[in-house]
Coordinates of C-alpha atoms and ligand atoms in Angstrom, one line a residue:
M884 CA -147.6 -9.2 -80.8
S885 CA -148.7 -10.3 -77.3
A886 CA -152.2 -10.9 -76.3
N887 CA -153.7 -7.9 -74.5
E888 CA -156.2 -7.8 -71.7
Q889 CA -159.2 -7.6 -73.9
Y890 CA -158.1 -10.4 -76.1
I891 CA -157.6 -12.6 -73.1
L892 CA -161.0 -11.8 -71.7
E893 CA -162.7 -12.4 -75.0
H894 CA -161.1 -15.7 -75.7
F895 CA -160.8 -17.2 -72.2
Y896 CA -163.9 -19.4 -72.3
E897 CA -163.2 -20.5 -75.8
A898 CA -159.7 -21.4 -74.9
L899 CA -160.9 -23.5 -72.0
E900 CA -163.5 -25.2 -74.1
K901 CA -161.1 -26.0 -77.0
K902 CA -158.4 -27.1 -74.5
H903 CA -156.0 -24.4 -75.6
I904 CA -155.4 -23.9 -72.0
K905 CA -153.3 -26.9 -70.8
A906 CA -151.6 -28.1 -67.7
F907 CA -147.9 -28.5 -68.3
F908 CA -146.0 -30.5 -65.7
Q909 CA -142.6 -29.8 -64.1
P910 CA -140.9 -32.7 -62.4
I911 CA -140.0 -32.3 -58.7
I912 CA -136.9 -34.3 -57.7
R913 CA -136.0 -36.0 -54.4
T914 CA -132.6 -34.5 -53.7
L915 CA -131.0 -37.6 -52.1
T916 CA -132.1 -40.0 -54.7
G917 CA -132.6 -38.1 -57.9
S918 CA -136.0 -39.7 -58.4
V919 CA -139.1 -37.9 -59.5
C920 CA -141.3 -37.7 -56.4
C921 CA -143.9 -35.2 -57.6
A922 CA -144.7 -32.8 -60.4
E923 CA -146.1 -29.3 -60.4
A924 CA -149.0 -28.4 -62.8
L925 CA -148.4 -25.1 -64.5
A926 CA -150.9 -23.4 -66.8
R927 CA -150.1 -22.8 -70.5
W928 CA -152.3 -21.2 -73.1
E929 CA -151.5 -22.3 -76.6
D930 CA -153.2 -19.6 -78.5
P931 CA -153.8 -20.1 -82.3
N932 CA -153.0 -16.4 -82.9
H933 CA -150.4 -15.5 -80.3
G934 CA -148.6 -18.8 -79.8
L935 CA -147.7 -20.0 -76.3
L936 CA -148.9 -17.6 -73.5
S937 CA -147.3 -17.9 -70.1
P938 CA -149.1 -17.4 -66.8
A939 CA -147.6 -14.0 -66.4
D940 CA -149.6 -12.9 -69.5
F941 CA -153.0 -14.1 -68.4
I942 CA -153.1 -14.8 -64.7
P943 CA -153.2 -11.2 -63.6
V944 CA -156.0 -10.5 -66.0
L945 CA -158.0 -13.5 -64.9
E946 CA -157.5 -12.5 -61.3
A947 CA -158.6 -9.0 -61.9
H948 CA -161.8 -10.2 -63.5
D949 CA -162.7 -13.0 -61.2
L950 CA -162.0 -15.7 -63.7
I951 CA -159.0 -17.3 -62.1
Y952 CA -161.2 -19.8 -60.2
R953 CA -162.3 -21.3 -63.6
L954 CA -158.7 -21.7 -64.6
D955 CA -157.5 -23.3 -61.4
M956 CA -160.3 -25.8 -61.5
A957 CA -159.5 -26.6 -65.1
I958 CA -155.9 -27.2 -64.3
L959 CA -156.8 -29.3 -61.3
E960 CA -159.0 -31.4 -63.4
Q961 CA -156.3 -31.9 -66.1
T962 CA -153.9 -32.8 -63.3
C963 CA -156.2 -35.5 -61.9
A964 CA -156.7 -36.8 -65.4
M965 CA -152.9 -37.1 -65.7
Y966 CA -152.8 -38.9 -62.4
R967 CA -155.4 -41.3 -63.5
A968 CA -153.8 -41.8 -66.9
L969 CA -150.5 -42.8 -65.3
A970 CA -152.0 -44.7 -62.4
D971 CA -152.0 -48.1 -63.9
T972 CA -148.9 -47.8 -66.0
Q973 CA -145.1 -48.3 -65.5
T974 CA -144.8 -44.5 -65.1
F975 CA -147.1 -44.2 -62.1
L976 CA -146.3 -41.0 -60.2
H977 CA -147.8 -40.7 -56.7
S978 CA -147.9 -36.9 -56.2
F979 CA -148.9 -33.7 -58.1
S980 CA -149.0 -30.1 -56.9
V981 CA -151.5 -27.6 -58.2
N982 CA -151.4 -23.8 -57.9
F983 CA -154.4 -22.0 -56.4
S984 CA -154.9 -18.3 -56.3
R985 CA -155.6 -16.7 -53.0
L986 CA -158.8 -15.5 -54.5
D987 CA -160.0 -19.1 -54.7
F988 CA -160.2 -19.3 -51.0
A989 CA -163.0 -16.7 -51.0
K990 CA -165.2 -19.0 -53.1
P991 CA -167.7 -20.6 -50.7
S992 CA -167.6 -24.0 -52.5
F993 CA -163.8 -24.0 -52.9
Y994 CA -163.1 -27.0 -50.7
E995 CA -166.1 -29.0 -52.0
D996 CA -165.2 -28.3 -55.6
V997 CA -161.7 -29.5 -55.2
V998 CA -162.8 -32.7 -53.4
H999 CA -165.4 -33.3 -56.1
I1000 CA -162.9 -33.1 -59.0
V1001 CA -160.3 -35.2 -57.2
D1002 CA -162.8 -37.9 -56.3
A1003 CA -164.3 -37.9 -59.8
Y1004 CA -160.9 -39.1 -61.1
Q1005 CA -160.5 -41.5 -58.2
A1006 CA -157.3 -39.8 -57.2
P1007 CA -156.4 -40.2 -53.5
H1008 CA -156.3 -36.9 -51.6
E1009 CA -152.8 -37.7 -50.6
A1010 CA -151.8 -37.4 -54.2
I1011 CA -152.7 -33.7 -54.5
K1012 CA -150.7 -30.9 -53.0
I1013 CA -152.4 -27.5 -52.7
E1014 CA -150.0 -24.7 -53.6
V1015 CA -150.8 -21.3 -52.3
T1016 CA -148.5 -18.2 -52.6
E1017 CA -147.8 -16.4 -49.5
S1018 CA -149.2 -13.1 -50.6
V1019 CA -152.1 -11.7 -48.6
M1020 CA -153.0 -15.0 -46.9
L1021 CA -153.0 -13.2 -43.6
A1022 CA -155.8 -10.9 -44.7
D1023 CA -158.6 -13.3 -43.7
E1024 CA -157.0 -15.6 -41.3
A1025 CA -160.1 -17.3 -40.0
R1026 CA -161.2 -18.2 -43.5
F1027 CA -157.8 -19.7 -44.5
H1028 CA -157.7 -21.6 -41.2
E1029 CA -161.1 -23.1 -41.9
I1030 CA -160.1 -24.3 -45.4
F1031 CA -156.7 -25.5 -44.3
R1032 CA -158.2 -27.6 -41.6
A1033 CA -160.7 -29.1 -44.1
F1034 CA -158.0 -29.9 -46.6
H1035 CA -155.7 -31.4 -43.9
G1036 CA -158.5 -33.4 -42.4
A1037 CA -159.3 -34.9 -45.8
G1038 CA -155.7 -36.0 -46.4
F1039 CA -154.5 -33.2 -48.7
S1040 CA -151.2 -31.4 -48.1
V1041 CA -150.9 -27.7 -48.2
W1042 CA -147.7 -26.1 -49.6
V1043 CA -146.7 -22.5 -49.4
D1044 CA -145.3 -21.2 -52.7
D1045 CA -142.6 -18.6 -53.4
F1046 CA -141.6 -18.6 -49.7
G1047 CA -139.3 -15.7 -48.8
S1048 CA -140.4 -13.4 -51.6
G1049 CA -143.2 -11.6 -49.7
Y1050 CA -143.4 -9.5 -46.7
S1051 CA -144.9 -11.8 -44.2
S1052 CA -143.2 -15.2 -44.6
L1053 CA -142.4 -15.7 -41.0
G1054 CA -145.9 -14.6 -39.9
L1055 CA -147.3 -17.2 -42.2
L1056 CA -145.3 -20.0 -40.5
Q1057 CA -146.6 -18.7 -37.2
A1058 CA -150.2 -18.7 -38.4
Y1059 CA -150.5 -21.9 -40.4
N1060 CA -149.4 -25.5 -40.4
F1061 CA -147.9 -26.0 -43.9
D1062 CA -146.6 -29.3 -44.9
L1063 CA -143.9 -28.0 -47.1
I1064 CA -142.4 -24.6 -48.1
K1065 CA -141.3 -24.0 -51.6
I1066 CA -138.4 -21.6 -51.3
D1067 CA -138.5 -18.8 -53.9
M1068 CA -136.1 -18.9 -56.8
I1069 CA -134.8 -15.4 -56.2
F1070 CA -132.3 -17.0 -53.8
M1071 CA -130.9 -19.2 -56.5
R1072 CA -130.9 -16.4 -59.0
D1073 CA -128.4 -14.3 -57.1
F1074 CA -126.5 -17.2 -55.7
T1075 CA -124.4 -15.0 -53.3
V1076 CA -123.0 -16.0 -50.0
R1077 CA -125.7 -13.9 -48.4
S1078 CA -128.6 -15.6 -50.3
R1079 CA -127.1 -19.1 -49.6
R1080 CA -127.0 -18.3 -45.9
L1081 CA -130.6 -17.1 -46.1
V1082 CA -131.7 -20.3 -47.8
A1083 CA -129.7 -22.5 -45.3
S1084 CA -131.4 -20.6 -42.4
I1085 CA -134.8 -21.1 -43.9
V1086 CA -134.3 -24.8 -44.4
N1087 CA -132.9 -25.1 -40.9
M1088 CA -135.9 -23.2 -39.5
A1089 CA -138.4 -25.3 -41.5
K1090 CA -136.9 -28.5 -40.2
E1091 CA -137.1 -27.3 -36.6
L1092 CA -140.8 -26.7 -37.3
D1093 CA -141.2 -30.1 -38.9
I1094 CA -142.0 -28.6 -42.3
L1095 CA -140.6 -30.2 -45.5
T1096 CA -138.6 -28.0 -47.9
L1097 CA -138.2 -27.6 -51.7
I1098 CA -136.0 -25.2 -53.5
E1099 CA -137.3 -23.8 -56.8
G1100 CA -135.2 -22.5 -59.7
V1101 CA -132.2 -24.9 -59.4
E1102 CA -130.4 -24.6 -62.7
T1103 CA -126.8 -25.5 -62.2
E1104 CA -124.7 -28.4 -60.7
E1105 CA -123.3 -25.9 -58.2
Q1106 CA -126.7 -25.0 -56.9
L1107 CA -127.7 -28.7 -56.7
R1108 CA -124.6 -29.4 -54.6
F1109 CA -125.4 -26.6 -52.3
V1110 CA -129.0 -27.8 -51.9
R1111 CA -127.8 -31.2 -51.1
S1112 CA -125.3 -29.9 -48.5
I1113 CA -127.9 -28.1 -46.5
G1114 CA -130.3 -31.1 -46.5
C1115 CA -133.2 -29.6 -48.5
E1116 CA -135.0 -32.7 -49.7
A1117 CA -136.7 -31.6 -52.9
I1118 CA -135.7 -29.7 -56.0
Q1119 CA -137.5 -28.2 -58.9
G1120 CA -135.7 -26.4 -61.7
F1121 CA -134.4 -26.4 -65.2
Y1122 CA -131.3 -28.4 -64.1
Y1123 CA -133.6 -31.4 -64.2
A1124 CA -136.5 -30.3 -66.4
K1125 CA -138.6 -27.4 -67.6
P1126 CA -142.4 -27.6 -67.4
L1127 CA -143.3 -30.2 -70.1
N1128 CA -146.5 -30.8 -72.1
S1129 CA -148.2 -34.1 -71.3
R1130 CA -146.4 -36.0 -74.0
D1131 CA -143.0 -34.8 -73.1
F1132 CA -143.7 -35.3 -69.5
T1133 CA -144.7 -38.9 -69.9
A1134 CA -141.6 -39.5 -72.0
F1135 CA -139.5 -37.9 -69.3
L1136 CA -141.0 -40.2 -66.6
A1137 CA -140.4 -43.2 -68.8
E1138 CA -136.7 -42.3 -69.1
G1139 CA -135.8 -41.6 -65.5
R1140 CA -136.5 -43.2 -62.1
I1141 CA -139.8 -42.5 -60.4
E1142 CA -140.1 -42.8 -56.7
P1143 CA -142.3 -45.8 -55.9
L1144 CA -145.3 -44.9 -53.7
K1145 CA -144.2 -47.3 -51.0
E1146 CA -141.0 -45.3 -50.6
K1147 CA -142.8 -42.0 -50.2
E1148 CA -143.3 -42.1 -46.5
Y1149 CA -139.8 -43.3 -45.9
W1150 CA -138.2 -40.5 -47.8
N1151 CA -140.5 -37.9 -46.3
N1152 CA -139.5 -39.1 -42.8
I1153 CA -135.9 -38.6 -43.8
G1154 CA -136.8 -35.2 -45.2
H1155 CA -137.7 -34.1 -41.8
F1156 CA -134.2 -34.7 -40.6
N1157 CA -132.2 -31.5 -40.1
L1158 CA -128.7 -31.8 -41.5
L1159 CA -127.8 -28.4 -40.1
S1160 CA -128.7 -29.1 -36.5
P1161 CA -125.9 -28.7 -34.0
N1162 CA -127.3 -31.8 -32.2
P1163 CA -128.2 -34.0 -35.1
L1164 CA -128.6 -37.1 -33.0
E1165 CA -130.9 -35.6 -30.4
E1166 CA -134.5 -36.7 -30.6
G1167 CA -136.9 -33.8 -30.6
R1168 CA -136.0 -30.3 -31.3
V1169 CA -133.2 -28.2 -29.9
D1170 CA -132.3 -24.6 -30.1
S1171 CA -130.0 -24.5 -33.0
A1172 CA -127.6 -22.0 -34.4
M1173 CA -126.5 -22.3 -38.0
Q1174 CA -123.6 -24.5 -38.6
S1175 CA -122.6 -27.6 -40.3
D1176 CA -119.1 -28.4 -39.0
I1177 CA -120.3 -31.7 -37.5
P1178 CA -119.1 -34.6 -39.6
L1179 CA -122.4 -36.0 -40.6
A1180 CA -123.6 -38.7 -43.0
L1181 CA -126.7 -40.6 -43.9
I1182 CA -126.2 -44.3 -44.3
E1183 CA -128.9 -46.5 -45.7
C1184 CA -128.9 -50.0 -44.2
T1185 CA -130.2 -52.9 -46.2
W1186 CA -129.5 -56.5 -45.3
G1187 CA -126.4 -55.8 -43.4
R1188 CA -125.1 -53.5 -46.0
G1189 CA -124.4 -49.8 -45.4
D1190 CA -124.6 -47.4 -48.3
Y1191 CA -123.7 -43.8 -47.9
I1192 CA -126.5 -41.6 -49.3
F1193 CA -124.9 -38.4 -48.1
A1194 CA -121.8 -37.2 -46.3
N1195 CA -120.9 -33.6 -45.6
D1196 CA -117.4 -32.1 -46.1
A1197 CA -116.5 -32.5 -42.4
Y1198 CA -117.3 -36.2 -42.6
L1199 CA -115.3 -36.6 -45.8
A1200 CA -112.3 -35.0 -44.2
N1201 CA -112.5 -37.5 -41.3
I1202 CA -112.8 -40.4 -43.8
H1203 CA -109.6 -39.2 -45.4
A1204 CA -107.9 -39.0 -42.1
L1205 CA -108.8 -42.7 -41.6
G1206 CA -106.9 -43.5 -44.8
F1207 CA -109.8 -43.8 -47.3
D1208 CA -109.7 -41.9 -50.6
S1209 CA -113.4 -41.8 -51.0
I1210 CA -116.7 -42.9 -49.6
Q1211 CA -116.7 -45.7 -52.2
A1212 CA -113.5 -47.0 -50.8
L1213 CA -114.9 -47.0 -47.3
E1214 CA -118.1 -48.7 -48.4
H1215 CA -116.1 -51.3 -50.1
Y1216 CA -114.3 -52.1 -46.8
F1217 CA -117.5 -51.9 -45.0
N1218 CA -119.6 -54.1 -47.2
D1219 CA -117.3 -56.4 -49.3
K1220 CA -114.4 -57.4 -47.0
I1221 CA -115.7 -60.7 -45.8
S1222 CA -112.4 -61.4 -44.1
L1223 CA -113.3 -58.9 -41.4
R1224 CA -115.0 -61.1 -38.9
F1225 CA -114.8 -58.5 -36.3
N1226 CA -116.8 -55.5 -37.4
P1227 CA -118.1 -53.5 -34.5
M1228 CA -119.1 -50.5 -36.6
K1229 CA -121.4 -52.7 -38.6
N1230 CA -122.9 -54.3 -35.6
M1231 CA -123.5 -50.9 -34.2
L1232 CA -125.5 -49.8 -37.2
T1233 CA -127.6 -52.9 -36.8
E1234 CA -128.2 -52.1 -33.2
A1235 CA -129.1 -48.5 -34.0
V1236 CA -131.7 -49.8 -36.5
L1237 CA -133.1 -52.4 -34.1
K1238 CA -133.2 -50.3 -30.9
G1239 CA -133.9 -46.9 -32.3
S1240 CA -131.7 -45.3 -29.7
V1241 CA -128.4 -43.5 -30.2
Q1242 CA -125.5 -46.0 -30.5
E1243 CA -121.9 -45.0 -29.9
F1244 CA -118.6 -46.7 -30.6
D1245 CA -115.0 -45.5 -30.0
Y1246 CA -111.9 -46.8 -31.6
V1247 CA -108.3 -45.7 -32.1
L1248 CA -106.2 -45.6 -35.2
G1249 CA -102.7 -44.3 -35.2
D1250 CA -102.9 -41.6 -32.6
I1251 CA -106.4 -40.5 -33.3
F1252 CA -109.5 -41.4 -31.4
Y1253 CA -112.6 -41.8 -33.4
T1254 CA -116.1 -41.7 -32.1
F1255 CA -118.8 -43.1 -34.4
R1256 CA -122.4 -42.4 -33.3
A1257 CA -125.6 -43.4 -35.1
R1258 CA -129.3 -43.0 -34.8
C1259 CA -132.0 -44.5 -37.0
I1260 CA -134.2 -41.7 -38.4
A1261 CA -136.5 -43.8 -40.7
K1262 CA -137.2 -47.4 -41.3
S1263 CA -139.5 -49.4 -43.5
K1264 CA -140.2 -53.0 -42.9
E1265 CA -141.8 -53.3 -46.3
L1266 CA -138.8 -51.9 -48.1
N1267 CA -136.4 -53.7 -45.8
K1268 CA -134.3 -50.7 -45.3
A1269 CA -133.5 -48.1 -42.7
M1270 CA -131.8 -44.7 -42.8
V1271 CA -129.2 -44.0 -40.1
V1272 CA -127.7 -40.6 -39.4
A1273 CA -124.1 -40.9 -38.3
T1274 CA -121.5 -38.6 -36.9
L1275 CA -117.8 -39.4 -37.1
N1276 CA -115.8 -37.3 -34.7
T1277 CA -112.0 -37.4 -34.2
F1278 CA -110.4 -36.4 -31.0
R1279 CA -106.8 -35.4 -31.3
E1280 CA -106.9 -32.8 -28.6
S1281 CA -109.8 -31.4 -26.7
I1282 CA -112.3 -33.6 -24.9
R1283 CA -110.2 -36.8 -24.7
Q1284 CA -107.0 -35.0 -23.7
Q1285 CA -107.0 -36.2 -20.1
E1286 CA -108.1 -39.7 -21.0
R1287 CA -105.3 -39.9 -23.5
T1288 CA -102.7 -38.6 -21.1
D1289 CA -103.7 -41.3 -18.6
L1290 CA -103.7 -43.9 -21.3
R1291 CA -100.3 -42.9 -22.5
Q1292 CA -98.8 -43.4 -19.1
Y1293 CA -100.2 -46.9 -18.9
T1294 CA -99.1 -47.8 -22.4
Q1295 CA -95.6 -46.5 -21.7
A1296 CA -95.3 -49.0 -18.8
L1297 CA -96.5 -51.7 -21.1
Y1298 CA -94.1 -50.7 -23.9
A1299 CA -91.2 -50.8 -21.5
S1300 CA -91.5 -54.6 -21.5
Y1301 CA -90.8 -54.6 -25.2
E1302 CA -87.6 -53.8 -27.2
H1303 CA -89.6 -52.7 -30.2
V1304 CA -93.2 -52.3 -31.2
N1305 CA -94.6 -51.7 -34.7
L1306 CA -98.0 -51.5 -36.2
V1307 CA -98.2 -53.2 -39.6
F1308 CA -100.6 -52.3 -42.4
P1309 CA -100.2 -54.8 -45.3
D1310 CA -102.9 -53.2 -47.5
R1311 CA -101.2 -49.9 -47.3
N1312 CA -97.7 -51.5 -47.5
A1313 CA -96.8 -49.5 -44.5
S1314 CA -95.8 -49.8 -40.9
I1315 CA -95.7 -47.3 -38.0
R1316 CA -93.1 -47.5 -35.3
V1317 CA -95.0 -47.2 -32.0
F1318 CA -92.1 -47.6 -29.7
S1319 CA -88.5 -48.7 -29.8
K1320 CA -85.5 -48.9 -27.5
A1321 CA -83.5 -51.0 -29.9
N1322 CA -81.0 -49.4 -32.2
F1323 CA -82.2 -50.6 -35.6
Q1324 CA -81.6 -48.4 -38.6
T1325 CA -84.4 -46.0 -39.3
A1326 CA -84.0 -46.7 -43.1
H1327 CA -86.1 -49.9 -42.9
Q1328 CA -89.0 -47.9 -41.6
L1329 CA -88.9 -45.4 -44.5
M1330 CA -89.0 -48.0 -47.3
G1331 CA -92.5 -49.2 -47.2
L1332 CA -93.5 -52.4 -45.5
R1333 CA -92.3 -55.1 -47.9
D1334 CA -88.9 -53.5 -48.8
G1335 CA -88.4 -52.6 -45.1
I1336 CA -88.8 -56.3 -44.1
Q1337 CA -86.2 -57.3 -46.7
S1338 CA -83.8 -54.6 -45.5
F1339 CA -84.3 -55.5 -41.8
A1340 CA -83.6 -59.2 -42.5
I1341 CA -80.4 -58.3 -44.3
K1342 CA -79.2 -55.7 -41.9
E1343 CA -80.4 -56.8 -38.5
V1344 CA -81.1 -60.5 -38.5
H1345 CA -78.5 -63.2 -38.1
P1346 CA -77.6 -64.8 -41.5
D1347 CA -78.6 -68.3 -40.4
D1348 CA -82.1 -67.0 -39.3
R1349 CA -82.7 -64.8 -42.3
A1350 CA -84.6 -67.1 -44.6
R1351 CA -86.7 -68.3 -41.7
Y1352 CA -87.4 -64.7 -40.7
L1353 CA -88.6 -63.8 -44.2
R1354 CA -91.0 -66.8 -44.2
F1355 CA -92.2 -65.9 -40.7
F1356 CA -92.9 -62.3 -41.8
D1357 CA -94.4 -62.9 -45.2
V1358 CA -97.1 -60.3 -45.0
D1359 CA -99.1 -61.8 -47.8
T1360 CA -99.8 -65.0 -46.0
L1361 CA -100.1 -63.5 -42.5
G1362 CA -103.9 -63.4 -42.7
D1363 CA -104.2 -67.1 -43.3
R1364 CA -101.5 -68.1 -40.8
L1365 CA -103.1 -66.0 -38.0
A1366 CA -106.6 -66.9 -38.8
E1367 CA -106.9 -69.5 -36.1
T1368 CA -104.7 -68.5 -33.2
G1369 CA -104.6 -64.7 -33.7
F1370 CA -100.8 -64.6 -33.3
I1371 CA -97.5 -66.3 -34.2
Q1372 CA -94.2 -66.1 -32.5
Q1373 CA -90.6 -67.4 -33.0
G1374 CA -87.1 -66.8 -31.7
F1375 CA -84.6 -65.0 -33.9
R1376 CA -81.1 -63.6 -33.4
V1377 CA -81.2 -59.9 -34.1
H1378 CA -78.8 -57.0 -33.4
D1379 CA -78.8 -55.5 -30.0
M1380 CA -77.7 -51.9 -29.1
E1381 CA -74.0 -52.7 -29.6
G1382 CA -74.6 -54.5 -32.9
N1383 CA -74.2 -58.1 -31.5
Y1384 CA -76.6 -60.8 -32.3
V1385 CA -78.8 -61.8 -29.4
W1386 CA -81.9 -64.0 -29.2
R1387 CA -85.2 -62.2 -29.2
Q1388 CA -88.8 -63.3 -29.2
I1389 CA -90.7 -61.9 -32.2
R1390 CA -94.5 -62.0 -32.1
I1391 CA -97.0 -60.9 -34.7
T1392 CA -100.6 -60.4 -33.4
K1393 CA -103.7 -59.6 -35.3
V1394 CA -105.3 -56.3 -34.3
P1395 CA -109.1 -56.5 -34.4
S1396 CA -109.4 -53.5 -36.6
V1397 CA -112.6 -52.1 -38.0
V1398 CA -111.5 -51.1 -41.4
E1399 CA -108.4 -52.9 -42.5
E1400 CA -105.9 -55.7 -41.7
V1401 CA -103.6 -54.5 -39.0
Y1402 CA -100.9 -56.4 -37.1
L1403 CA -98.9 -55.7 -34.0
Y1404 CA -95.3 -56.6 -34.4
T1405 CA -93.3 -56.9 -31.2
I1406 CA -89.7 -57.8 -30.2
Q1407 CA -89.2 -58.9 -26.7
A1408 CA -86.2 -60.1 -24.6
M1409 CA -85.9 -63.9 -23.9
S1410 CA -85.3 -65.5 -20.6
D1411 CA -81.9 -67.4 -20.3
V1412 CA -83.6 -70.7 -20.4
S1413 CA -85.6 -69.9 -23.6
M1414 CA -82.4 -68.7 -25.2
K1415 CA -80.7 -72.0 -24.4
I1416 CA -83.6 -73.9 -25.9
A1417 CA -83.6 -71.8 -29.0
E1418 CA -79.8 -72.3 -29.4
M1419 CA -80.2 -76.0 -29.1
L1420 CA -83.1 -76.2 -31.5
V1421 CA -81.3 -74.3 -34.2
K1422 CA -78.4 -76.7 -34.0
E1423 CA -80.2 -80.0 -33.6
H1424 CA -83.9 -79.6 -34.7
P1425 CA -84.2 -76.5 -36.9
E1426 CA -87.5 -78.0 -38.4
L1427 CA -89.2 -77.5 -35.0
L1428 CA -88.6 -73.7 -35.2
E1429 CA -91.0 -73.4 -38.2
Ligands
C2E51 P1 -144.7 -21.0 -59.4 O1 -145.9 -21.7 -58.9 O2 -143.7 -20.5 -58.5 O3 -144.1 -21.9 -60.6 C1 -142.8 -21.9 -60.8 C2 -142.4 -21.1 -62.0 O4 -141.0 -21.1 -62.1 C3 -142.9 -21.6 -63.3 O5 -143.2 -20.5 -64.1 C4 -141.7 -22.4 -63.9 O6 -141.7 -22.5 -65.2 C5 -140.6 -21.5 -63.4 N1 -139.4 -22.3 -63.2 C6 -139.2 -23.6 -62.7 N2 -137.9 -23.9 -62.7 C7 -137.2 -22.9 -63.1 C8 -135.8 -22.6 -63.2 O7 -134.9 -23.5 -62.9 N3 -135.4 -21.4 -63.6 C9 -136.4 -20.4 -63.9 N4 -135.9 -19.2 -64.3 N5 -137.7 -20.6 -63.8 C10 -138.1 -21.8 -63.4 P2 -144.5 -20.3 -64.9 O8 -145.0 -21.6 -65.4 O9 -144.3 -19.2 -65.8 O10 -145.5 -19.8 -63.7 C11 -145.4 -18.6 -63.1 C12 -146.3 -18.5 -62.0 O11 -147.7 -18.5 -62.4 C13 -146.3 -19.8 -61.1 O12 -145.2 -19.6 -60.2 C14 -147.6 -19.7 -60.4 O13 -147.6 -18.8 -59.3 C15 -148.5 -19.1 -61.5 N6 -149.3 -20.2 -62.0 C16 -148.9 -21.1 -63.0 N7 -149.9 -21.9 -63.3 C17 -150.9 -21.5 -62.5 C18 -152.3 -22.0 -62.3 O14 -152.8 -23.0 -62.9 N8 -153.1 -21.4 -61.3 C19 -152.6 -20.3 -60.6 N9 -153.4 -19.7 -59.8 N10 -151.4 -19.8 -60.8 C20 -150.5 -20.5 -61.7
MG52 MG1 -146.3 -23.1 -57.7
MG53 MG1 -142.9 -20.7 -56.8

């Protein structure tokens, strides 16, 4: 039997007094980190006769009889008590949100009463978020404005609850400066393409207006992934936790990670960044249409390390094109390969953090141009870290076409001075033939790098030069041998077009690559004099050839 209206009215004051009405707390999670960054206070009535009553049972009754104000103040007080109880413990939480009925705004002492309670518990105003549902707020605009201004002026944040469920959502954004919108859970409930598009548009719009976003009602992994992909920075829902009584709530906090107060501003700044913007690196706001095809990532920079916090699908696709299986593999190259003395990408990130302006860097791998751009969107001296938003574009066709055509002409002229040019990738056990006018068997090329070298030595190199060639081209020691000079070169007799052995200059040069060890392998003709010298050396001083 559920409690009827009369029962609620008769027992409300008693329930308040006996603390049957309690604040439960539902954790709010920072999307990018998974840390608890806030909790919402939700009223519960634990009735001795009827068991647990939910807000839907008693709030409409209390509103109809002008009692809701008492409830809201009681819940605010319990919330401040919770803030205080946690304040000096290991499970300190810096923010709580509390629901207020629109009717509260009509009470002349509303603002003063809130401040009085919060101050009584010595909770900073910044810790309390005022949640108001969007319904009917437009009715008395002047009054709402007055109270909003007072709350804002005193350091409180004002959040709009159940955004998108009412009739005047957009009008509200026009009329008031909210700090955050809580997007109604109806959009998660029917998780259709249409509702996903709506949510993405709302988040996009909020970001363009400098308003933070939170999505309510996240229950599944799939919904979580979606919320991440559109850059909504906070989540509330059963996927993480239900509203919990004080004991369970404290236990929940003790188990997980809580966002430290000193990180709050940093993550809020990042929260303002719009992942859906078509010009994500532009400062200021731009007219944006909905799209997220730009390969975009958030990279956290700490002490010269770069850690990916987020990468969208387009970015991941480009990472794959670069030869990395995963973000982790890229991070490993980026952070742990000390052998890479030359790392422009890393320098660029540092520049982006130091200068605050957009940094850009182009490079070429295979036949693909990459443009890596970065801008710092938040940094904290105290935390010693900074967040950089990065785009990674590839240009096979389009914009760089003309540049590439020109470049190809010049490189063709350059190649013409070589018999054969290969790019060698020891880590991938692969090589790419860039250019060849020699007549070597293609089989070597198809075998993988190490087998290919063996095969080439046997099939193409003069028997007397073979052992020396294999020592020369030992890929596992190349790094060390080239460390100082950057290249090595020796003369060898290899097959020419007709299958005769002729002297050739073979050179291996280290390519200053961003992400992996790469070498340029070239075969070039020798002058007559050089040939004679090589001939003589082989006969009389072979040791000098090593
Ligand atoms: P709300 O402020 O939008 O609170 C969120 C509601 O969604 C809560 O219901 C919560 O239990 C529920 N919820 C959270 N995550 C999920 C989820 O993943 N899936 C589903 N299906 N539900 C989820 P609750 O506690 O029943 O509160 C209902 C409404 O009652 C609240 O909606 C709020 O408008 C109102 N309310 C609650 N406490 C108070 C209060 O102290 N004062 C006032 N004025 N209103 C309150
Ligand atoms: Mg709420
Ligand atoms: Mg809500």
